[in-house]
Structures are given as structure tokens and as C-alpha cells.
PDB file of C-alpha atoms and ligand atoms in Angstrom:
ATOM      1  CA  MET A1069      21.643  38.012  16.042  1.00 43.00           C
ATOM      2  CA  ASN A1070      19.602  35.052  14.896  1.00 46.00           C
ATOM      3  CA  ASP A1071      18.982  32.147  17.201  1.00 48.00           C
ATOM      4  CA  ASP A1072      18.778  29.061  15.017  1.00 49.00           C
ATOM      5  CA  THR A1073      16.661  27.237  17.565  1.00 49.00           C
ATOM      6  CA  HIS A1074      13.936  29.798  16.911  1.00 57.00           C
ATOM      7  CA  THR A1075      14.363  30.531  13.208  1.00 63.00           C
ATOM      8  CA  ASN A1076      14.863  26.994  11.903  1.00 69.00           C
ATOM      9  CA  PRO A1077      11.833  24.685  11.985  1.00 74.00           C
ATOM     10  CA  ARG A1078      12.397  21.330  13.607  1.00 75.00           C
ATOM     11  CA  PRO A1079      13.066  18.652  10.987  1.00 77.00           C
ATOM     12  CA  LYS A1080       9.998  16.576  10.278  1.00 81.00           C
ATOM     13  CA  PRO A1081      10.254  12.859  11.033  1.00 81.00           C
ATOM     14  CA  ALA A1082      10.478  10.490   8.114  1.00 95.00           C
ATOM     15  CA  VAL A1083       7.250   8.718   7.253  1.00 98.00           C
ATOM     16  CA  ALA A1084       6.660   5.036   6.523  1.00 98.00           C
ATOM     17  CA  VAL A1085       3.429   3.547   5.169  1.00 98.00           C
ATOM     18  CA  VAL A1086       2.232   0.024   5.896  1.00 98.00           C
ATOM     19  CA  SER A1087      -0.685  -1.975   4.485  1.00 98.00           C
ATOM     20  CA  ALA A1088      -3.247  -1.978   7.276  1.00 98.00           C
ATOM     21  CA  CYS A1089      -4.108  -5.665   6.800  1.00 98.00           C
ATOM     22  CA  LEU A1090      -0.516  -6.598   7.681  1.00 98.00           C
ATOM     23  CA  LEU A1091      -1.018  -4.989  11.091  1.00 98.00           C
ATOM     24  CA  GLY A1092      -4.108  -7.072  11.748  1.00 97.00           C
ATOM     25  CA  GLN A1093      -6.878  -4.804  10.533  1.00 98.00           C
ATOM     26  CA  PRO A1094      -9.674  -6.923   9.009  1.00 98.00           C
ATOM     27  CA  CYS A1095      -9.810  -4.906   5.795  1.00 98.00           C
ATOM     28  CA  ARG A1096      -9.113  -7.588   3.189  1.00 98.00           C
ATOM     29  CA  TYR A1097     -11.624  -8.179   0.416  1.00 97.00           C
ATOM     30  CA  ASP A1098     -12.912 -11.237   2.297  1.00 97.00           C
ATOM     31  CA  GLY A1099     -13.112  -9.398   5.616  1.00 97.00           C
ATOM     32  CA  ALA A1100     -10.007 -11.095   6.966  1.00 96.00           C
ATOM     33  CA  SER A1101      -6.674  -9.614   8.032  1.00 94.00           C
ATOM     34  CA  LYS A1102      -3.133 -10.731   7.300  1.00 94.00           C
ATOM     35  CA  GLY A1103      -1.639  -9.629  10.591  1.00 96.00           C
ATOM     36  CA  ARG A1104       1.949 -10.752  11.061  1.00 96.00           C
ATOM     37  CA  ALA A1105       4.235 -10.615  14.037  1.00 96.00           C
ATOM     38  CA  ASP A1106       7.219  -9.808  11.843  1.00 96.00           C
ATOM     39  CA  VAL A1107       5.455  -6.754  10.391  1.00 98.00           C
ATOM     40  CA  LEU A1108       4.633  -5.581  13.916  1.00 97.00           C
ATOM     41  CA  ARG A1109       8.328  -5.897  14.724  1.00 97.00           C
ATOM     42  CA  TRP A1110       9.199  -3.997  11.528  1.00 97.00           C
ATOM     43  CA  ARG A1111       6.863  -1.205  12.621  1.00 97.00           C
ATOM     44  CA  ALA A1112       8.452  -1.157  16.066  1.00 97.00           C
ATOM     45  CA  ARG A1113      11.876  -0.745  14.445  1.00 96.00           C
ATOM     46  CA  GLN A1114      10.662   2.196  12.360  1.00 96.00           C
ATOM     47  CA  LEU A1115       9.137   3.869  15.410  1.00 97.00           C
ATOM     48  CA  ALA A1116      12.311   3.282  17.405  1.00 96.00           C
ATOM     49  CA  ALA A1117      14.249   4.987  14.605  1.00 95.00           C
ATOM     50  CA  GLY A1118      12.056   8.059  14.987  1.00 96.00           C
ATOM     51  CA  MET A1119       9.812   7.473  11.973  1.00 96.00           C
ATOM     52  CA  VAL A1120       6.105   8.074  11.791  1.00 98.00           C
ATOM     53  CA  VAL A1121       4.264   4.931  10.631  1.00 98.00           C
ATOM     54  CA  VAL A1122       0.924   5.353   8.865  1.00 98.00           C
ATOM     55  CA  ALA A1123      -1.329   2.335   8.260  1.00 98.00           C
ATOM     56  CA  VAL A1124      -3.534   2.607   5.188  1.00 98.00           C
ATOM     57  CA  CYS A1125      -5.949   0.428   3.242  1.00 98.00           C
ATOM     58  CA  PRO A1126      -6.304   1.985  -0.210  1.00 98.00           C
ATOM     59  CA  GLU A1127      -9.307  -0.147  -1.130  1.00 98.00           C
ATOM     60  CA  GLU A1128     -11.257   0.896   1.960  1.00 98.00           C
ATOM     61  CA  LEU A1129     -10.231   4.496   1.313  1.00 98.00           C
ATOM     62  CA  GLY A1130     -11.615   4.052  -2.188  1.00 98.00           C
ATOM     63  CA  GLU A1131     -14.985   3.210  -0.591  1.00 98.00           C
ATOM     64  CA  LEU A1132     -15.029  -0.286  -2.025  1.00 98.00           C
ATOM     65  CA  GLY A1133     -16.309  -1.615   1.306  1.00 97.00           C
ATOM     66  CA  THR A1134     -15.313  -4.654   3.358  1.00 98.00           C
ATOM     67  CA  PRO A1135     -15.964  -7.380   2.499  1.00 98.00           C
ATOM     68  CA  ARG A1136     -15.906  -6.595  -1.214  1.00 98.00           C
ATOM     69  CA  PRO A1137     -15.746  -8.654  -4.412  1.00 98.00           C
ATOM     70  CA  ALA A1138     -12.255  -9.792  -5.397  1.00 97.00           C
ATOM     71  CA  ALA A1139     -10.662  -7.719  -8.149  1.00 98.00           C
ATOM     72  CA  GLU A1140      -7.652  -7.976 -10.410  1.00 98.00           C
ATOM     73  CA  LEU A1141      -5.814  -5.902 -12.955  1.00 98.00           C
ATOM     74  CA  THR A1142      -6.765  -6.453 -16.585  1.00 98.00           C
ATOM     75  CA  GLY A1143      -4.577  -5.629 -19.551  1.00 98.00           C
ATOM     76  CA  GLY A1144      -1.573  -4.448 -17.562  1.00 98.00           C
ATOM     77  CA  ASP A1145      -0.196  -3.506 -14.165  1.00 98.00           C
ATOM     78  CA  GLY A1146      -0.926  -0.626 -11.828  1.00 98.00           C
ATOM     79  CA  ALA A1147       1.329   1.757 -13.716  1.00 98.00           C
ATOM     80  CA  ALA A1148      -0.534   0.917 -16.926  1.00 98.00           C
ATOM     81  CA  ALA A1149      -3.806   1.598 -15.126  1.00 98.00           C
ATOM     82  CA  TRP A1150      -2.585   5.093 -14.212  1.00 98.00           C
ATOM     83  CA  ARG A1151      -1.702   5.646 -17.888  1.00 98.00           C
ATOM     84  CA  GLY A1152      -5.207   4.570 -18.914  1.00 98.00           C
ATOM     85  CA  GLU A1153      -3.871   1.425 -20.586  1.00 98.00           C
ATOM     86  CA  ALA A1154      -5.231  -1.132 -18.092  1.00 98.00           C
ATOM     87  CA  THR A1155      -8.196  -1.478 -15.762  1.00 98.00           C
ATOM     88  CA  VAL A1156      -9.062  -3.047 -12.427  1.00 98.00           C
ATOM     89  CA  ARG A1157     -12.084  -5.292 -12.674  1.00 98.00           C
ATOM     90  CA  ARG A1158     -14.110  -7.439 -10.306  1.00 98.00           C
ATOM     91  CA  VAL A1159     -13.237 -11.069 -10.920  1.00 97.00           C
ATOM     92  CA  GLN A1160     -16.830 -12.221 -10.698  1.00 97.00           C
ATOM     93  CA  ASP A1161     -18.559  -9.931 -13.185  1.00 98.00           C
ATOM     94  CA  HIS A1162     -15.719  -7.851 -14.729  1.00 98.00           C
ATOM     95  CA  HIS A1163     -17.225  -4.599 -13.433  1.00 98.00           C
ATOM     96  CA  ASP A1164     -14.688  -1.790 -13.847  1.00 98.00           C
ATOM     97  CA  VAL A1165     -13.536  -0.508 -10.429  1.00 98.00           C
ATOM     98  CA  THR A1166     -10.434   1.332 -11.651  1.00 98.00           C
ATOM     99  CA  ALA A1167     -11.663   4.750 -10.534  1.00 98.00           C
ATOM    100  CA  ALA A1168     -12.294   3.514  -6.983  1.00 98.00           C
ATOM    101  CA  PHE A1169      -8.835   1.910  -6.787  1.00 98.00           C
ATOM    102  CA  GLN A1170      -7.221   5.129  -7.994  1.00 98.00           C
ATOM    103  CA  ARG A1171      -9.293   7.261  -5.616  1.00 98.00           C
ATOM    104  CA  GLY A1172      -8.239   5.060  -2.715  1.00 98.00           C
ATOM    105  CA  ALA A1173      -4.587   5.178  -3.735  1.00 98.00           C
ATOM    106  CA  ARG A1174      -4.656   8.981  -3.918  1.00 98.00           C
ATOM    107  CA  ARG A1175      -6.348   9.205  -0.528  1.00 98.00           C
ATOM    108  CA  ALA A1176      -3.837   6.816   1.014  1.00 98.00           C
ATOM    109  CA  LEU A1177      -0.972   8.920  -0.304  1.00 98.00           C
ATOM    110  CA  ALA A1178      -2.683  12.065   0.977  1.00 98.00           C
ATOM    111  CA  LEU A1179      -2.549  10.589   4.502  1.00 98.00           C
ATOM    112  CA  ALA A1180       1.248  10.339   4.227  1.00 98.00           C
ATOM    113  CA  PRO A1181       2.374  12.768   1.516  1.00 97.00           C
ATOM    114  CA  THR A1182       6.020  12.725   2.631  1.00 97.00           C
ATOM    115  CA  VAL A1183       6.283   8.917   2.719  1.00 98.00           C
ATOM    116  CA  THR A1184       9.709   7.547   1.847  1.00 97.00           C
ATOM    117  CA  VAL A1185       9.374   3.881   2.865  1.00 97.00           C
ATOM    118  CA  ALA A1186       6.517   1.393   2.490  1.00 98.00           C
ATOM    119  CA  MET A1187       5.758  -2.127   3.715  1.00 98.00           C
ATOM    120  CA  LEU A1188       3.008  -3.448   1.475  1.00 98.00           C
ATOM    121  CA  LYS A1189       0.979  -6.642   1.138  1.00 98.00           C
ATOM    122  CA  ALA A1190       2.389  -8.883  -1.554  1.00 98.00           C
ATOM    123  CA  ARG A1191       0.416  -9.513  -4.768  1.00 98.00           C
ATOM    124  CA  SER A1192      -2.559  -7.296  -3.908  1.00 98.00           C
ATOM    125  CA  PRO A1193      -4.028  -5.418  -6.908  1.00 98.00           C
ATOM    126  CA  SER A1194      -3.546  -2.274  -4.810  1.00 98.00           C
ATOM    127  CA  CYS A1195      -0.514  -2.964  -2.650  1.00 98.00           C
ATOM    128  CA  GLY A1196       1.457  -5.632  -4.537  1.00 98.00           C
ATOM    129  CA  VAL A1197       5.081  -4.697  -5.196  1.00 98.00           C
ATOM    130  CA  GLY A1198       6.662  -6.057  -8.362  1.00 98.00           C
ATOM    131  CA  ARG A1199       4.120  -8.866  -8.690  1.00 98.00           C
ATOM    132  CA  THR A1200       0.350  -8.770  -8.668  1.00 98.00           C
ATOM    133  CA  HIS A1201      -2.757 -10.394 -10.079  1.00 97.00           C
ATOM    134  CA  ILE A1202      -3.100  -9.540 -13.761  1.00 98.00           C
ATOM    135  CA  ASP A1203      -5.418 -11.311 -16.208  1.00 98.00           C
ATOM    136  CA  GLY A1204      -5.959 -14.354 -14.016  1.00 97.00           C
ATOM    137  CA  ALA A1205      -2.392 -15.002 -12.903  1.00 98.00           C
ATOM    138  CA  VAL A1206       0.310 -13.502 -10.720  1.00 98.00           C
ATOM    139  CA  ARG A1207       2.517 -11.537 -13.099  1.00 98.00           C
ATOM    140  CA  SER A1208       5.224  -8.884 -12.987  1.00 98.00           C
ATOM    141  CA  GLY A1209       3.986  -5.425 -12.082  1.00 98.00           C
ATOM    142  CA  ASP A1210       2.900  -3.246  -9.196  1.00 98.00           C
ATOM    143  CA  GLY A1211      -0.581  -2.832  -7.830  1.00 98.00           C
ATOM    144  CA  VAL A1212      -2.317   0.515  -8.257  1.00 99.00           C
ATOM    145  CA  PHE A1213      -1.190   2.039  -4.938  1.00 99.00           C
ATOM    146  CA  ALA A1214       2.329   0.631  -5.215  1.00 98.00           C
ATOM    147  CA  ALA A1215       2.647   2.092  -8.712  1.00 98.00           C
ATOM    148  CA  LEU A1216       1.733   5.499  -7.356  1.00 98.00           C
ATOM    149  CA  LEU A1217       4.350   5.184  -4.615  1.00 98.00           C
ATOM    150  CA  ARG A1218       6.985   3.963  -7.075  1.00 98.00           C
ATOM    151  CA  HIS A1219       6.331   7.018  -9.227  1.00 98.00           C
ATOM    152  CA  ARG A1220       7.092   9.105  -6.128  1.00 97.00           C
ATOM    153  CA  GLY A1221      10.366   7.279  -5.524  1.00 98.00           C
ATOM    154  CA  VAL A1222       9.205   5.499  -2.380  1.00 98.00           C
ATOM    155  CA  GLU A1223      11.346   2.547  -1.248  1.00 97.00           C
ATOM    156  CA  MET A1224       8.955  -0.414  -1.151  1.00 98.00           C
ATOM    157  CA  ARG A1225       9.036  -3.969   0.115  1.00 97.00           C
ATOM    158  CA  THR A1226       6.514  -6.648   1.013  1.00 98.00           C
ATOM    159  CA  GLU A1227       6.058  -8.867   4.017  1.00 97.00           C
ATOM    160  CA  GLU A1228       7.629 -11.656   1.978  1.00 96.00           C
ATOM    161  CA  GLY A1229      10.925  -9.775   2.071  1.00 79.00           C
ATOM    162  CA  LEU A1230      11.139  -9.872   5.861  1.00 89.00           C
ATOM    163  CA  GLU A1231      13.986 -12.080   6.904  1.00 72.00           C
ATOM    164  CA  ASP A1232      12.637 -13.564  10.107  1.00 58.00           C
ATOM    165  CA  GLY A1233       9.385 -14.619   8.422  1.00 44.00           C
ATOM    166  CA  GLU A1234       7.549 -15.204  11.716  1.00 37.00           C
ATOM    167  CA  GLY A1235       3.835 -14.859  11.766  1.00 37.00           C
ATOM    168  CA  ALA A1236       3.417 -15.758   8.115  1.00 36.00           C
ATOM    169  CA  GLY A1237      -0.119 -16.559   7.132  1.00 34.00           C
ATOM    170  CA  SER A1238      -1.653 -15.639  10.457  1.00 30.00           C
TER     171      SER A1238
HETATM  172 FE1  SF4 B 404      -4.399  -4.898   2.607  1.00 71.42          FE
HETATM  173 FE2  SF4 B 404      -3.783  -3.172   0.685  1.00 71.42          FE
HETATM  174 FE3  SF4 B 404      -5.709  -4.962   0.293  1.00 71.42          FE
HETATM  175 FE4  SF4 B 404      -6.147  -2.974   1.982  1.00 71.42          FE
HETATM  176  S1  SF4 B 404      -5.810  -2.772  -0.222  1.00 71.42           S
HETATM  177  S2  SF4 B 404      -6.608  -5.128   2.333  1.00 71.42           S
HETATM  178  S3  SF4 B 404      -4.102  -2.698   2.870  1.00 71.42           S
HETATM  179  S4  SF4 B 404      -3.538  -5.408   0.593  1.00 71.42           S
END
């Protein structure tokens, strides 16, 4: 007779990803963080629900360094960059850093391959969800990491979607 407690593996906890800068890590391009109390509370709710929460900074994982020159998408959004139809370039000198952004996005996903939910920093060329910096303005489209997560069916939101809004801009 089989004993299910021994033959069935324990279900793995669901995994959420969060942009590390929103938890206070000083990993932004300018060396600053965007730590927010409401994101800390969001993380606490995920943990209380039994989820694993993984903080990632795709640009640091891409070895772009901190601080690093500001960059933006050129010619399209993050999804277009994955299709080879757009690039990520440094604002100052237009140097192409697409490969580093994609490497960092892949490494971030590799840290949480079963991710189903993500809380990402709004408008970042990596983490922006639905809106990001493209060709000198904030336009419709995901950042490079967010586009990768969207392709995987991950449910995404940004700190701007939090209802209590406390801690904004800290
Ligand atoms: Fe934050 Fe994402 Fe930019 Fe890293 S890449 S600093 S996690 S917005």
C-alpha cells in the first residue's frame, strides 16, 4: 500500500519577484534606492500567504555596475528588444548595452524560475511594466526584464499600483 505522505513530494511554495531597489537596496543607476514602506508591506503579505519572495536587480545581474550610466530603450520596447527590433542604449553616448540588459534579465529569471507574481519598479528600462523610457520619453511598453516575465505569463504590477501609496518617493 502506498503512503501518499511518502510518495508525493510536498508542493513547492509559489514564488514572487520584487525589484530590489523597491526594498531599499541602493542598486539604482545613480546609486540610490527607491525603498518604500508599502512595498515592504506587500512583501510581508506575500510571505504571510506562504510565498517565497525573491529580490532581484536585473541590471546589477547584467554586470552593468552601480552607479552606472542611465540607459533607455531605442526603437521599441523590451519585447521588441528580445525580437532584435530595438536596443537599449546609454543616454549619454548611445553605447549599446542590450546584451547586458538581456543577460541580467535571464539571470534574474534564473533566480526564480517558477515565479508567478512580480512587483516591479515603474518605468525602468528593465523593470517597467506597461510604460518605460523609449526614445527620450515615457511610452507604452515593458522594460527588458518585464517583457521576459510577461512572455512567461507572470502577473506583474508596479509600486504605483499599490493602493495605500505610503512611502512613495522615499
Ligand atoms: Fe531597480 Fe530594476 Fe533598476 Fe535594478 S534594474 S535598480 S531592480 S528598477
